[in-house]
Amino acid sequence: MKRLFLTLALAFAGIFAANAQVWIGGGLGANIQKNHTGINLAPEVGYMIPNTPFTVALGTIYKYEAVGNASNNSLSLQPYFRYVPCTIANKFSLFLDLTGDFNLIDAHPKGAYAVMIQPGIAWMATDKWTAAFRFGKIGYSHNFYKDSDNHPIDGFLLDGDLAAPQIRIYYNF
């Protein structure tokens, strides 16, 4: 795990040294109901590879959930590789993200991971500001913990929740 973090740190140091096509941003969310509170913070940093339709990025997601008197904190690392097959009128672009999701801190001590594809659309409001909307996902999810019957919780993942898309805002340097 230390080698992964060192490799990622060196890669992003090289990206910032190049000082081209770098962006930062992320999202913030809250879900407040009578007996349930959820808050998440999702910062991201990325690099658009020049003269290609590809982007490499690293995001993290911190989540806090409280149900009744019980609460849970989790932290996930989410590297992703974005492919942009087309741009519409220089304002909108369709994309596919190949995303990894690696739980670092979770209520369950051994965490989990997932690999998925997430489609989306980005709106370039100005030369510096972009809003990206991810909706749905398909992939594989694996948890290292077991359910109440001692069966591992893993397998095919298909989530098409269009009512709650992931919305991210980015600032391009």
Tab-separated table of N, CA and C in Angstrom:
chain	number	residue	atom	x	y	z
A	1	MET	N	0.830	-1.183	0.000
A	1	MET	CA	0.000	0.000	0.000
A	1	MET	C	0.880	1.254	0.000
A	2	LYS	N	2.000	1.201	0.727
A	2	LYS	CA	2.892	2.358	0.761
A	2	LYS	C	3.478	2.643	-0.616
A	3	ARG	N	3.784	1.585	-1.352
A	3	ARG	CA	4.333	1.769	-2.700
A	3	ARG	C	3.300	2.423	-3.617
A	4	LEU	N	2.025	2.034	-3.465
A	4	LEU	CA	0.959	2.641	-4.266
A	4	LEU	C	0.877	4.136	-3.995
A	5	PHE	N	0.873	4.524	-2.719
A	5	PHE	CA	0.788	5.944	-2.380
A	5	PHE	C	2.021	6.708	-2.869
A	6	LEU	N	3.199	6.115	-2.742
A	6	LEU	CA	4.414	6.773	-3.214
A	6	LEU	C	4.387	6.933	-4.735
A	7	THR	N	3.944	5.910	-5.446
A	7	THR	CA	3.841	5.994	-6.901
A	7	THR	C	2.863	7.075	-7.317
A	8	LEU	N	1.690	7.105	-6.667
A	8	LEU	CA	0.697	8.135	-6.978
A	8	LEU	C	1.214	9.533	-6.655
A	9	ALA	N	1.914	9.673	-5.525
A	9	ALA	CA	2.460	10.976	-5.149
A	9	ALA	C	3.493	11.455	-6.171
A	10	LEU	N	4.372	10.562	-6.610
A	10	LEU	CA	5.373	10.939	-7.607
A	10	LEU	C	4.732	11.270	-8.952
A	11	ALA	N	3.710	10.503	-9.325
A	11	ALA	CA	3.022	10.779	-10.590
A	11	ALA	C	2.373	12.154	-10.567
A	12	PHE	N	1.680	12.484	-9.486
A	12	PHE	CA	1.032	13.786	-9.421
A	12	PHE	C	2.032	14.927	-9.244
A	13	ALA	N	3.178	14.670	-8.621
A	13	ALA	CA	4.229	15.695	-8.553
A	13	ALA	C	4.734	16.012	-9.953
A	14	GLY	N	4.905	14.985	-10.776
A	14	GLY	CA	5.322	15.200	-12.164
A	14	GLY	C	4.270	15.943	-12.962
A	15	ILE	N	3.016	15.634	-12.703
A	15	ILE	CA	1.923	16.311	-13.400
A	15	ILE	C	1.902	17.794	-13.055
A	16	PHE	N	2.024	18.107	-11.762
A	16	PHE	CA	2.003	19.518	-11.376
A	16	PHE	C	3.247	20.245	-11.869
A	17	ALA	N	4.362	19.534	-11.967
A	17	ALA	CA	5.568	20.160	-12.509
A	17	ALA	C	5.375	20.515	-13.976
A	18	ALA	N	4.629	19.699	-14.704
A	18	ALA	CA	4.352	19.986	-16.112
A	18	ALA	C	3.441	21.206	-16.247
A	19	ASN	N	2.586	21.445	-15.248
A	19	ASN	CA	1.715	22.623	-15.173
A	19	ASN	C	0.880	22.831	-16.433
A	20	ALA	N	0.287	21.776	-16.935
A	20	ALA	CA	-0.584	21.900	-18.097
A	20	ALA	C	-1.777	20.981	-17.927
A	21	GLN	N	-2.962	21.507	-18.205
A	21	GLN	CA	-4.177	20.713	-18.208
A	21	GLN	C	-4.483	20.052	-16.867
A	22	VAL	N	-4.100	20.680	-15.777
A	22	VAL	CA	-4.383	20.157	-14.443
A	22	VAL	C	-5.664	20.792	-13.932
A	23	TRP	N	-6.473	20.011	-13.239
A	23	TRP	CA	-7.687	20.545	-12.650
A	23	TRP	C	-7.864	20.000	-11.240
A	24	ILE	N	-8.568	20.772	-10.426
A	24	ILE	CA	-8.931	20.337	-9.079
A	24	ILE	C	-10.424	20.574	-8.909
A	25	GLY	N	-11.017	19.881	-8.001
A	25	GLY	CA	-12.445	20.070	-7.761
A	25	GLY	C	-12.984	18.978	-6.887
A	26	GLY	N	-14.260	18.674	-7.090
A	26	GLY	CA	-14.879	17.617	-6.316
A	26	GLY	C	-16.324	17.921	-6.042
A	27	GLY	N	-16.846	17.277	-5.027
A	27	GLY	CA	-18.252	17.431	-4.690
A	27	GLY	C	-18.466	17.375	-3.195
A	28	LEU	N	-19.642	17.807	-2.795
A	28	LEU	CA	-20.053	17.832	-1.404
A	28	LEU	C	-21.512	17.414	-1.379
A	29	GLY	N	-21.872	16.547	-0.462
A	29	GLY	CA	-23.257	16.097	-0.413
A	29	GLY	C	-23.739	15.932	1.006
A	30	ALA	N	-25.045	16.014	1.178
A	30	ALA	CA	-25.658	15.819	2.494
A	30	ALA	C	-27.020	15.175	2.317
A	31	ASN	N	-27.373	14.333	3.261
A	31	ASN	CA	-28.668	13.666	3.287
A	31	ASN	C	-29.152	13.734	4.730
A	32	ILE	N	-30.105	14.584	5.004
A	32	ILE	CA	-30.581	14.773	6.371
A	32	ILE	C	-32.053	14.406	6.430
A	33	GLN	N	-32.340	13.372	7.197
A	33	GLN	CA	-33.700	12.904	7.398
A	33	GLN	C	-33.961	12.778	8.889
A	34	LYS	N	-35.139	12.307	9.255
A	34	LYS	CA	-35.518	12.245	10.668
A	34	LYS	C	-34.526	11.442	11.510
A	35	ASN	N	-34.245	10.198	11.138
A	35	ASN	CA	-33.340	9.347	11.913
A	35	ASN	C	-32.070	8.981	11.165
A	36	HIS	N	-31.767	9.713	10.106
A	36	HIS	CA	-30.598	9.391	9.288
A	36	HIS	C	-29.925	10.679	8.821
A	37	THR	N	-28.623	10.760	9.043
A	37	THR	CA	-27.835	11.893	8.557
A	37	THR	C	-26.636	11.348	7.796
A	38	GLY	N	-26.407	11.857	6.611
A	38	GLY	CA	-25.250	11.457	5.820
A	38	GLY	C	-24.584	12.672	5.211
A	39	ILE	N	-23.272	12.734	5.320
A	39	ILE	CA	-22.492	13.842	4.758
A	39	ILE	C	-21.298	13.229	4.036
A	40	ASN	N	-20.991	13.727	2.830
A	40	ASN	CA	-19.784	13.255	2.158
A	40	ASN	C	-19.041	14.417	1.527
A	41	LEU	N	-17.742	14.290	1.518
A	41	LEU	CA	-16.826	15.273	0.942
A	41	LEU	C	-15.931	14.513	-0.023
A	42	ALA	N	-15.859	14.979	-1.292
A	42	ALA	CA	-15.149	14.236	-2.334
A	42	ALA	C	-14.223	15.132	-3.154
A	43	PRO	N	-13.014	15.460	-2.646
A	43	PRO	CA	-12.072	16.238	-3.448
A	43	PRO	C	-11.415	15.378	-4.523
A	44	GLU	N	-11.037	16.011	-5.646
A	44	GLU	CA	-10.386	15.318	-6.758
A	44	GLU	C	-9.310	16.201	-7.368
A	45	VAL	N	-8.322	15.567	-7.981
A	45	VAL	CA	-7.305	16.259	-8.767
A	45	VAL	C	-7.073	15.404	-10.013
A	46	GLY	N	-6.896	16.058	-11.153
A	46	GLY	CA	-6.740	15.299	-12.389
A	46	GLY	C	-5.839	15.986	-13.393
A	47	TYR	N	-5.523	15.247	-14.425
A	47	TYR	CA	-4.643	15.724	-15.484
A	47	TYR	C	-5.207	15.271	-16.822
A	48	MET	N	-5.486	16.230	-17.702
A	48	MET	CA	-5.944	15.925	-19.057
A	48	MET	C	-4.703	15.724	-19.935
A	49	ILE	N	-4.538	14.534	-20.464
A	49	ILE	CA	-3.371	14.217	-21.275
A	49	ILE	C	-3.483	14.975	-22.601
A	50	PRO	N	-2.503	15.826	-22.920
A	50	PRO	CA	-2.584	16.661	-24.128
A	50	PRO	C	-2.738	15.853	-25.418
A	51	ASN	N	-3.546	16.378	-26.319
A	51	ASN	CA	-3.768	15.811	-27.654
A	51	ASN	C	-4.351	14.405	-27.640
A	52	THR	N	-5.026	14.041	-26.570
A	52	THR	CA	-5.696	12.745	-26.473
A	52	THR	C	-7.061	12.951	-25.821
A	53	PRO	N	-7.954	11.989	-25.936
A	53	PRO	CA	-9.253	12.096	-25.262
A	53	PRO	C	-9.229	11.497	-23.849
A	54	PHE	N	-8.061	11.438	-23.207
A	54	PHE	CA	-7.929	10.759	-21.927
A	54	PHE	C	-7.576	11.709	-20.789
A	55	THR	N	-8.064	11.357	-19.608
A	55	THR	CA	-7.771	12.069	-18.366
A	55	THR	C	-7.440	11.037	-17.302
A	56	VAL	N	-6.480	11.362	-16.451
A	56	VAL	CA	-6.132	10.527	-15.302
A	56	VAL	C	-6.424	11.361	-14.063
A	57	ALA	N	-7.103	10.761	-13.083
A	57	ALA	CA	-7.482	11.536	-11.900
A	57	ALA	C	-7.445	10.672	-10.647
A	58	LEU	N	-7.411	11.354	-9.516
A	58	LEU	CA	-7.451	10.695	-8.217
A	58	LEU	C	-8.422	11.454	-7.334
A	59	GLY	N	-9.382	10.732	-6.800
A	59	GLY	CA	-10.354	11.325	-5.893
A	59	GLY	C	-10.362	10.577	-4.581
A	60	THR	N	-10.836	11.240	-3.563
A	60	THR	CA	-11.067	10.594	-2.276
A	60	THR	C	-12.488	10.941	-1.856
A	61	ILE	N	-13.089	10.070	-1.085
A	61	ILE	CA	-14.428	10.340	-0.569
A	61	ILE	C	-14.440	10.041	0.920
A	62	TYR	N	-14.780	11.057	1.694
A	62	TYR	CA	-14.997	10.881	3.126
A	62	TYR	C	-16.504	10.896	3.356
A	63	LYS	N	-17.011	9.878	4.047
A	63	LYS	CA	-18.443	9.790	4.328
A	63	LYS	C	-18.671	9.652	5.824
A	64	TYR	N	-19.655	10.371	6.295
A	64	TYR	CA	-20.115	10.242	7.678
A	64	TYR	C	-21.596	9.904	7.624
A	65	GLU	N	-21.993	8.853	8.337
A	65	GLU	CA	-23.397	8.480	8.408
A	65	GLU	C	-23.782	8.236	9.851
A	66	ALA	N	-24.943	8.724	10.215
A	66	ALA	CA	-25.494	8.485	11.542
A	66	ALA	C	-26.928	8.004	11.375
A	67	VAL	N	-27.219	6.843	11.931
A	67	VAL	CA	-28.564	6.288	11.921
A	67	VAL	C	-28.942	6.064	13.378
A	68	GLY	N	-29.918	6.829	13.833
A	68	GLY	CA	-30.272	6.756	15.253
A	68	GLY	C	-29.100	7.234	16.092
A	69	ASN	N	-28.642	6.365	17.007
A	69	ASN	CA	-27.503	6.715	17.873
A	69	ASN	C	-26.182	6.153	17.366
A	70	ALA	N	-26.196	5.381	16.287
A	70	ALA	CA	-24.972	4.781	15.739
A	70	ALA	C	-24.435	5.647	14.598
A	71	SER	N	-23.110	5.771	14.542
A	71	SER	CA	-22.499	6.543	13.460
A	71	SER	C	-21.347	5.754	12.838
A	72	ASN	N	-20.990	6.127	11.606
A	72	ASN	CA	-19.958	5.436	10.849
A	72	ASN	C	-19.189	6.458	10.019
A	73	ASN	N	-17.871	6.348	10.013
A	73	ASN	CA	-17.002	7.156	9.162
A	73	ASN	C	-16.313	6.231	8.180
A	74	SER	N	-16.177	6.684	6.932
A	74	SER	CA	-15.422	5.886	5.964
A	74	SER	C	-14.620	6.821	5.068
A	75	LEU	N	-13.522	6.296	4.559
A	75	LEU	CA	-12.652	7.040	3.649
A	75	LEU	C	-12.268	6.100	2.520
A	76	SER	N	-12.487	6.546	1.282
A	76	SER	CA	-12.180	5.731	0.105
A	76	SER	C	-11.256	6.494	-0.826
A	77	LEU	N	-10.396	5.769	-1.490
A	77	LEU	CA	-9.518	6.313	-2.526
A	77	LEU	C	-10.110	5.882	-3.860
A	78	GLN	N	-10.291	6.835	-4.788
A	78	GLN	CA	-10.926	6.534	-6.068
A	78	GLN	C	-10.100	7.061	-7.236
A	79	PRO	N	-9.117	6.282	-7.691
A	79	PRO	CA	-8.432	6.674	-8.928
A	79	PRO	C	-9.333	6.354	-10.119
A	80	TYR	N	-9.243	7.166	-11.166
A	80	TYR	CA	-10.007	6.833	-12.366
A	80	TYR	C	-9.323	7.323	-13.623
A	81	PHE	N	-9.731	6.679	-14.700
A	81	PHE	CA	-9.221	6.945	-16.042
A	81	PHE	C	-10.439	7.319	-16.873
A	82	ARG	N	-10.460	8.540	-17.424
A	82	ARG	CA	-11.616	9.037	-18.180
A	82	ARG	C	-11.328	9.026	-19.675
A	83	TYR	N	-12.288	8.521	-20.436
A	83	TYR	CA	-12.238	8.546	-21.896
A	83	TYR	C	-13.371	9.434	-22.387
A	84	VAL	N	-13.041	10.423	-23.215
A	84	VAL	CA	-14.031	11.355	-23.763
A	84	VAL	C	-14.152	11.083	-25.264
A	85	PRO	N	-15.175	10.317	-25.686
A	85	PRO	CA	-15.294	9.969	-27.103
A	85	PRO	C	-15.787	11.113	-27.979
A	86	CYS	N	-16.557	12.058	-27.403
A	86	CYS	CA	-17.040	13.155	-28.263
A	86	CYS	C	-17.332	14.411	-27.452
A	87	THR	N	-17.219	15.536	-28.154
A	87	THR	CA	-17.543	16.838	-27.598
A	87	THR	C	-18.613	17.461	-28.477
A	88	ILE	N	-19.596	18.087	-27.853
A	88	ILE	CA	-20.717	18.684	-28.573
A	88	ILE	C	-20.640	20.203	-28.418
A	89	ALA	N	-20.475	20.908	-29.534
A	89	ALA	CA	-20.451	22.373	-29.583
A	89	ALA	C	-19.437	22.994	-28.619
A	90	ASN	N	-18.339	22.339	-28.360
A	90	ASN	CA	-17.285	22.823	-27.466
A	90	ASN	C	-17.781	23.193	-26.075
A	91	LYS	N	-18.964	22.745	-25.684
A	91	LYS	CA	-19.512	23.043	-24.360
A	91	LYS	C	-19.854	21.788	-23.573
A	92	PHE	N	-20.182	20.695	-24.267
A	92	PHE	CA	-20.572	19.459	-23.605
A	92	PHE	C	-19.695	18.317	-24.098
A	93	SER	N	-19.376	17.401	-23.206
A	93	SER	CA	-18.640	16.208	-23.621
A	93	SER	C	-19.216	14.989	-22.909
A	94	LEU	N	-19.288	13.902	-23.645
A	94	LEU	CA	-19.711	12.633	-23.082
A	94	LEU	C	-18.466	11.881	-22.651
A	95	PHE	N	-18.544	11.170	-21.523
A	95	PHE	CA	-17.364	10.455	-21.050
A	95	PHE	C	-17.727	9.128	-20.408
A	96	LEU	N	-16.713	8.276	-20.307
A	96	LEU	CA	-16.778	7.019	-19.560
A	96	LEU	C	-15.606	7.016	-18.596
A	97	ASP	N	-15.881	6.773	-17.327
A	97	ASP	CA	-14.832	6.678	-16.323
A	97	ASP	C	-14.638	5.226	-15.929
A	98	LEU	N	-13.401	4.748	-16.010
A	98	LEU	CA	-13.032	3.461	-15.448
A	98	LEU	C	-12.509	3.771	-14.054
A	99	THR	N	-13.288	3.405	-13.049
A	99	THR	CA	-13.048	3.859	-11.684
A	99	THR	C	-12.729	2.698	-10.759
A	100	GLY	N	-11.790	2.915	-9.883
A	100	GLY	CA	-11.526	1.997	-8.778
A	100	GLY	C	-12.033	2.650	-7.504
A	101	ASP	N	-12.469	1.863	-6.574
A	101	ASP	CA	-12.959	2.376	-5.288
A	101	ASP	C	-12.364	1.489	-4.206
A	102	PHE	N	-11.437	2.023	-3.435
A	102	PHE	CA	-10.725	1.252	-2.429
A	102	PHE	C	-10.985	1.855	-1.057
A	103	ASN	N	-11.708	1.137	-0.208
A	103	ASN	CA	-11.999	1.622	1.140
A	103	ASN	C	-10.738	1.543	1.984
A	104	LEU	N	-10.367	2.673	2.576
A	104	LEU	CA	-9.209	2.723	3.456
A	104	LEU	C	-9.632	2.657	4.910
A	105	ILE	N	-10.721	3.343	5.236
A	105	ILE	CA	-11.276	3.351	6.591
A	105	ILE	C	-12.751	3.043	6.445
A	106	ASP	N	-13.218	2.075	7.207
A	106	ASP	CA	-14.615	1.661	7.098
A	106	ASP	C	-15.048	1.116	8.454
A	107	ALA	N	-16.337	0.952	8.623
A	107	ALA	CA	-16.850	0.348	9.841
A	107	ALA	C	-16.366	-1.093	9.966
A	108	HIS	N	-16.104	-1.726	8.829
A	108	HIS	CA	-15.589	-3.085	8.818
A	108	HIS	C	-14.076	-2.996	8.681
A	109	PRO	N	-13.321	-3.648	9.549
A	109	PRO	CA	-11.870	-3.413	9.613
A	109	PRO	C	-11.076	-3.748	8.367
A	110	LYS	N	-11.558	-4.632	7.511
A	110	LYS	CA	-10.758	-5.025	6.361
A	110	LYS	C	-11.132	-4.294	5.081
A	111	GLY	N	-12.139	-3.447	5.095
A	111	GLY	CA	-12.474	-2.637	3.931
A	111	GLY	C	-13.069	-3.403	2.774
A	112	ALA	N	-12.992	-2.786	1.588
A	112	ALA	CA	-13.583	-3.362	0.380
A	112	ALA	C	-12.970	-2.677	-0.830
A	113	TYR	N	-13.295	-3.208	-2.024
A	113	TYR	CA	-12.889	-2.540	-3.253
A	113	TYR	C	-13.930	-2.801	-4.324
A	114	ALA	N	-13.924	-1.954	-5.332
A	114	ALA	CA	-14.816	-2.119	-6.471
A	114	ALA	C	-14.113	-1.562	-7.703
A	115	VAL	N	-14.425	-2.113	-8.852
A	115	VAL	CA	-13.949	-1.603	-10.141
A	115	VAL	C	-15.189	-1.459	-11.003
A	116	MET	N	-15.392	-0.263	-11.571
A	116	MET	CA	-16.626	-0.029	-12.310
A	116	MET	C	-16.430	0.953	-13.455
A	117	ILE	N	-17.403	0.969	-14.341
A	117	ILE	CA	-17.467	1.947	-15.425
A	117	ILE	C	-18.651	2.857	-15.126
A	118	GLN	N	-18.402	4.169	-15.177
A	118	GLN	CA	-19.446	5.145	-14.917
A	118	GLN	C	-19.559	6.100	-16.100
A	119	PRO	N	-20.709	6.154	-16.771
A	119	PRO	CA	-20.899	7.113	-17.855
A	119	PRO	C	-21.269	8.483	-17.291
A	120	GLY	N	-21.057	9.512	-18.107
A	120	GLY	CA	-21.420	10.846	-17.666
A	120	GLY	C	-21.359	11.868	-18.773
A	121	ILE	N	-21.710	13.083	-18.398
A	121	ILE	CA	-21.655	14.218	-19.317
A	121	ILE	C	-21.048	15.396	-18.556
A	122	ALA	N	-20.196	16.152	-19.235
A	122	ALA	CA	-19.555	17.322	-18.637
A	122	ALA	C	-19.986	18.572	-19.393
A	123	TRP	N	-20.178	19.643	-18.653
A	123	TRP	CA	-20.541	20.935	-19.220
A	123	TRP	C	-19.421	21.910	-18.909
A	124	MET	N	-18.764	22.429	-19.935
A	124	MET	CA	-17.701	23.402	-19.772
A	124	MET	C	-18.344	24.787	-19.750
A	125	ALA	N	-18.637	25.282	-18.552
A	125	ALA	CA	-19.317	26.566	-18.403
A	125	ALA	C	-18.435	27.712	-18.905
A	126	THR	N	-17.152	27.675	-18.557
A	126	THR	CA	-16.171	28.654	-19.040
A	126	THR	C	-14.885	27.895	-19.351
A	127	ASP	N	-13.833	28.628	-19.709
A	127	ASP	CA	-12.549	27.973	-19.946
A	127	ASP	C	-11.974	27.385	-18.657
A	128	LYS	N	-12.365	27.915	-17.517
A	128	LYS	CA	-11.808	27.489	-16.229
A	128	LYS	C	-12.734	26.582	-15.421
A	129	TRP	N	-14.044	26.662	-15.598
A	129	TRP	CA	-14.995	25.929	-14.769
A	129	TRP	C	-15.757	24.869	-15.562
A	130	THR	N	-15.837	23.678	-14.988
A	130	THR	CA	-16.547	22.560	-15.594
A	130	THR	C	-17.403	21.871	-14.538
A	131	ALA	N	-18.593	21.456	-14.934
A	131	ALA	CA	-19.456	20.634	-14.075
A	131	ALA	C	-19.600	19.271	-14.746
A	132	ALA	N	-19.376	18.213	-14.000
A	132	ALA	CA	-19.480	16.851	-14.540
A	132	ALA	C	-20.562	16.091	-13.786
A	133	PHE	N	-21.356	15.351	-14.526
A	133	PHE	CA	-22.459	14.588	-13.959
A	133	PHE	C	-22.248	13.115	-14.299
A	134	ARG	N	-22.061	12.287	-13.287
A	134	ARG	CA	-21.968	10.836	-13.468
A	134	ARG	C	-23.313	10.229	-13.094
A	135	PHE	N	-23.773	9.286	-13.881
A	135	PHE	CA	-25.039	8.640	-13.546
A	135	PHE	C	-24.931	7.155	-13.843
A	136	GLY	N	-25.260	6.351	-12.863
A	136	GLY	CA	-25.209	4.911	-13.020
A	136	GLY	C	-23.803	4.364	-12.953
A	137	LYS	N	-23.714	3.045	-12.790
A	137	LYS	CA	-22.419	2.367	-12.794
A	137	LYS	C	-22.637	0.882	-13.014
A	138	ILE	N	-21.621	0.261	-13.582
A	138	ILE	CA	-21.641	-1.176	-13.794
A	138	ILE	C	-20.233	-1.669	-13.494
A	139	GLY	N	-20.115	-2.797	-12.787
A	139	GLY	CA	-18.791	-3.289	-12.456
A	139	GLY	C	-18.821	-4.444	-11.490
A	140	TYR	N	-17.752	-4.559	-10.698
A	140	TYR	CA	-17.580	-5.636	-9.740
A	140	TYR	C	-17.259	-5.034	-8.387
A	141	SER	N	-17.879	-5.557	-7.344
A	141	SER	CA	-17.648	-5.082	-5.988
A	141	SER	C	-17.269	-6.259	-5.103
A	142	HIS	N	-16.271	-6.063	-4.242
A	142	HIS	CA	-15.853	-7.125	-3.324
A	142	HIS	C	-15.656	-6.536	-1.935
A	143	ASN	N	-16.253	-7.185	-0.950
A	143	ASN	CA	-16.068	-6.811	0.448
A	143	ASN	C	-15.322	-7.937	1.141
A	144	PHE	N	-14.417	-7.573	2.026
A	144	PHE	CA	-13.635	-8.575	2.734
A	144	PHE	C	-14.345	-9.075	3.990
A	145	TYR	N	-15.499	-8.557	4.269
A	145	TYR	CA	-16.264	-9.023	5.421
A	145	TYR	C	-17.422	-9.883	4.941
A	146	LYS	N	-18.106	-10.515	5.850
A	146	LYS	CA	-19.161	-11.466	5.481
A	146	LYS	C	-20.489	-11.030	6.075
A	147	ASP	N	-21.571	-11.506	5.469
A	147	ASP	CA	-22.899	-11.181	5.985
A	147	ASP	C	-23.198	-12.041	7.213
A	148	SER	N	-24.410	-11.941	7.740
A	148	SER	CA	-24.769	-12.640	8.970
A	148	SER	C	-24.732	-14.164	8.812
A	149	ASP	N	-24.813	-14.681	7.582
A	149	ASP	CA	-24.737	-16.126	7.337
A	149	ASP	C	-23.327	-16.583	6.972
A	150	ASN	N	-22.334	-15.723	7.186
A	150	ASN	CA	-20.930	-16.006	6.920
A	150	ASN	C	-20.622	-16.197	5.434
A	151	HIS	N	-21.371	-15.517	4.558
A	151	HIS	CA	-21.104	-15.533	3.121
A	151	HIS	C	-20.426	-14.220	2.733
A	152	PRO	N	-19.407	-14.278	1.876
A	152	PRO	CA	-18.772	-13.014	1.442
A	152	PRO	C	-19.768	-12.161	0.645
A	153	ILE	N	-19.643	-10.862	0.803
A	153	ILE	CA	-20.519	-9.930	0.088
A	153	ILE	C	-19.719	-9.385	-1.084
A	154	ASP	N	-19.898	-9.976	-2.258
A	154	ASP	CA	-19.201	-9.494	-3.434
A	154	ASP	C	-19.971	-9.914	-4.665
A	155	GLY	N	-19.557	-9.378	-5.801
A	155	GLY	CA	-20.191	-9.777	-7.031
A	155	GLY	C	-20.453	-8.636	-7.977
A	156	PHE	N	-21.236	-8.922	-9.000
A	156	PHE	CA	-21.578	-7.988	-10.054
A	156	PHE	C	-22.348	-6.799	-9.476
A	157	LEU	N	-22.047	-5.616	-9.963
A	157	LEU	CA	-22.655	-4.385	-9.469
A	157	LEU	C	-23.285	-3.649	-10.641
A	158	LEU	N	-24.556	-3.335	-10.532
A	158	LEU	CA	-25.258	-2.537	-11.535
A	158	LEU	C	-26.117	-1.544	-10.782
A	159	ASP	N	-25.805	-0.261	-10.940
A	159	ASP	CA	-26.529	0.779	-10.238
A	159	ASP	C	-26.928	1.837	-11.253
A	160	GLY	N	-28.201	2.010	-11.465
A	160	GLY	CA	-28.680	2.971	-12.454
A	160	GLY	C	-29.513	4.060	-11.826
A	161	ASP	N	-29.096	4.549	-10.674
A	161	ASP	CA	-29.869	5.543	-9.944
A	161	ASP	C	-29.769	6.908	-10.616
A	162	LEU	N	-30.717	7.203	-11.498
A	162	LEU	CA	-30.717	8.491	-12.193
A	162	LEU	C	-31.263	9.613	-11.322
A	163	ALA	N	-31.916	9.268	-10.213
A	163	ALA	CA	-32.475	10.297	-9.334
A	163	ALA	C	-31.396	10.978	-8.500
A	164	ALA	N	-30.235	10.343	-8.333
A	164	ALA	CA	-29.167	10.919	-7.518
A	164	ALA	C	-27.824	10.800	-8.237
A	165	PRO	N	-27.618	11.573	-9.313
A	165	PRO	CA	-26.331	11.490	-10.013
A	165	PRO	C	-25.222	12.112	-9.175
A	166	GLN	N	-23.995	11.728	-9.450
A	166	GLN	CA	-22.854	12.357	-8.806
A	166	GLN	C	-22.531	13.631	-9.575
A	167	ILE	N	-22.458	14.731	-8.880
A	167	ILE	CA	-22.179	16.015	-9.513
A	167	ILE	C	-20.856	16.521	-8.951
A	168	ARG	N	-19.950	16.886	-9.850
A	168	ARG	CA	-18.636	17.410	-9.455
A	168	ARG	C	-18.384	18.723	-10.176
A	169	ILE	N	-17.716	19.653	-9.512
A	169	ILE	CA	-17.327	20.944	-10.082
A	169	ILE	C	-15.800	20.975	-10.109
A	170	TYR	N	-15.229	21.397	-11.255
A	170	TYR	CA	-13.792	21.420	-11.443
A	170	TYR	C	-13.304	22.804	-11.859
A	171	TYR	N	-12.111	23.144	-11.389
A	171	TYR	CA	-11.429	24.360	-11.827
A	171	TYR	C	-10.200	23.936	-12.627
A	172	ASN	N	-10.101	24.380	-13.882
A	172	ASN	CA	-8.991	24.031	-14.775
A	172	ASN	C	-7.902	25.095	-14.694
A	173	PHE	N	-6.684	24.666	-14.475
A	173	PHE	CA	-5.548	25.602	-14.415
A	173	PHE	C	-5.067	25.938	-15.812
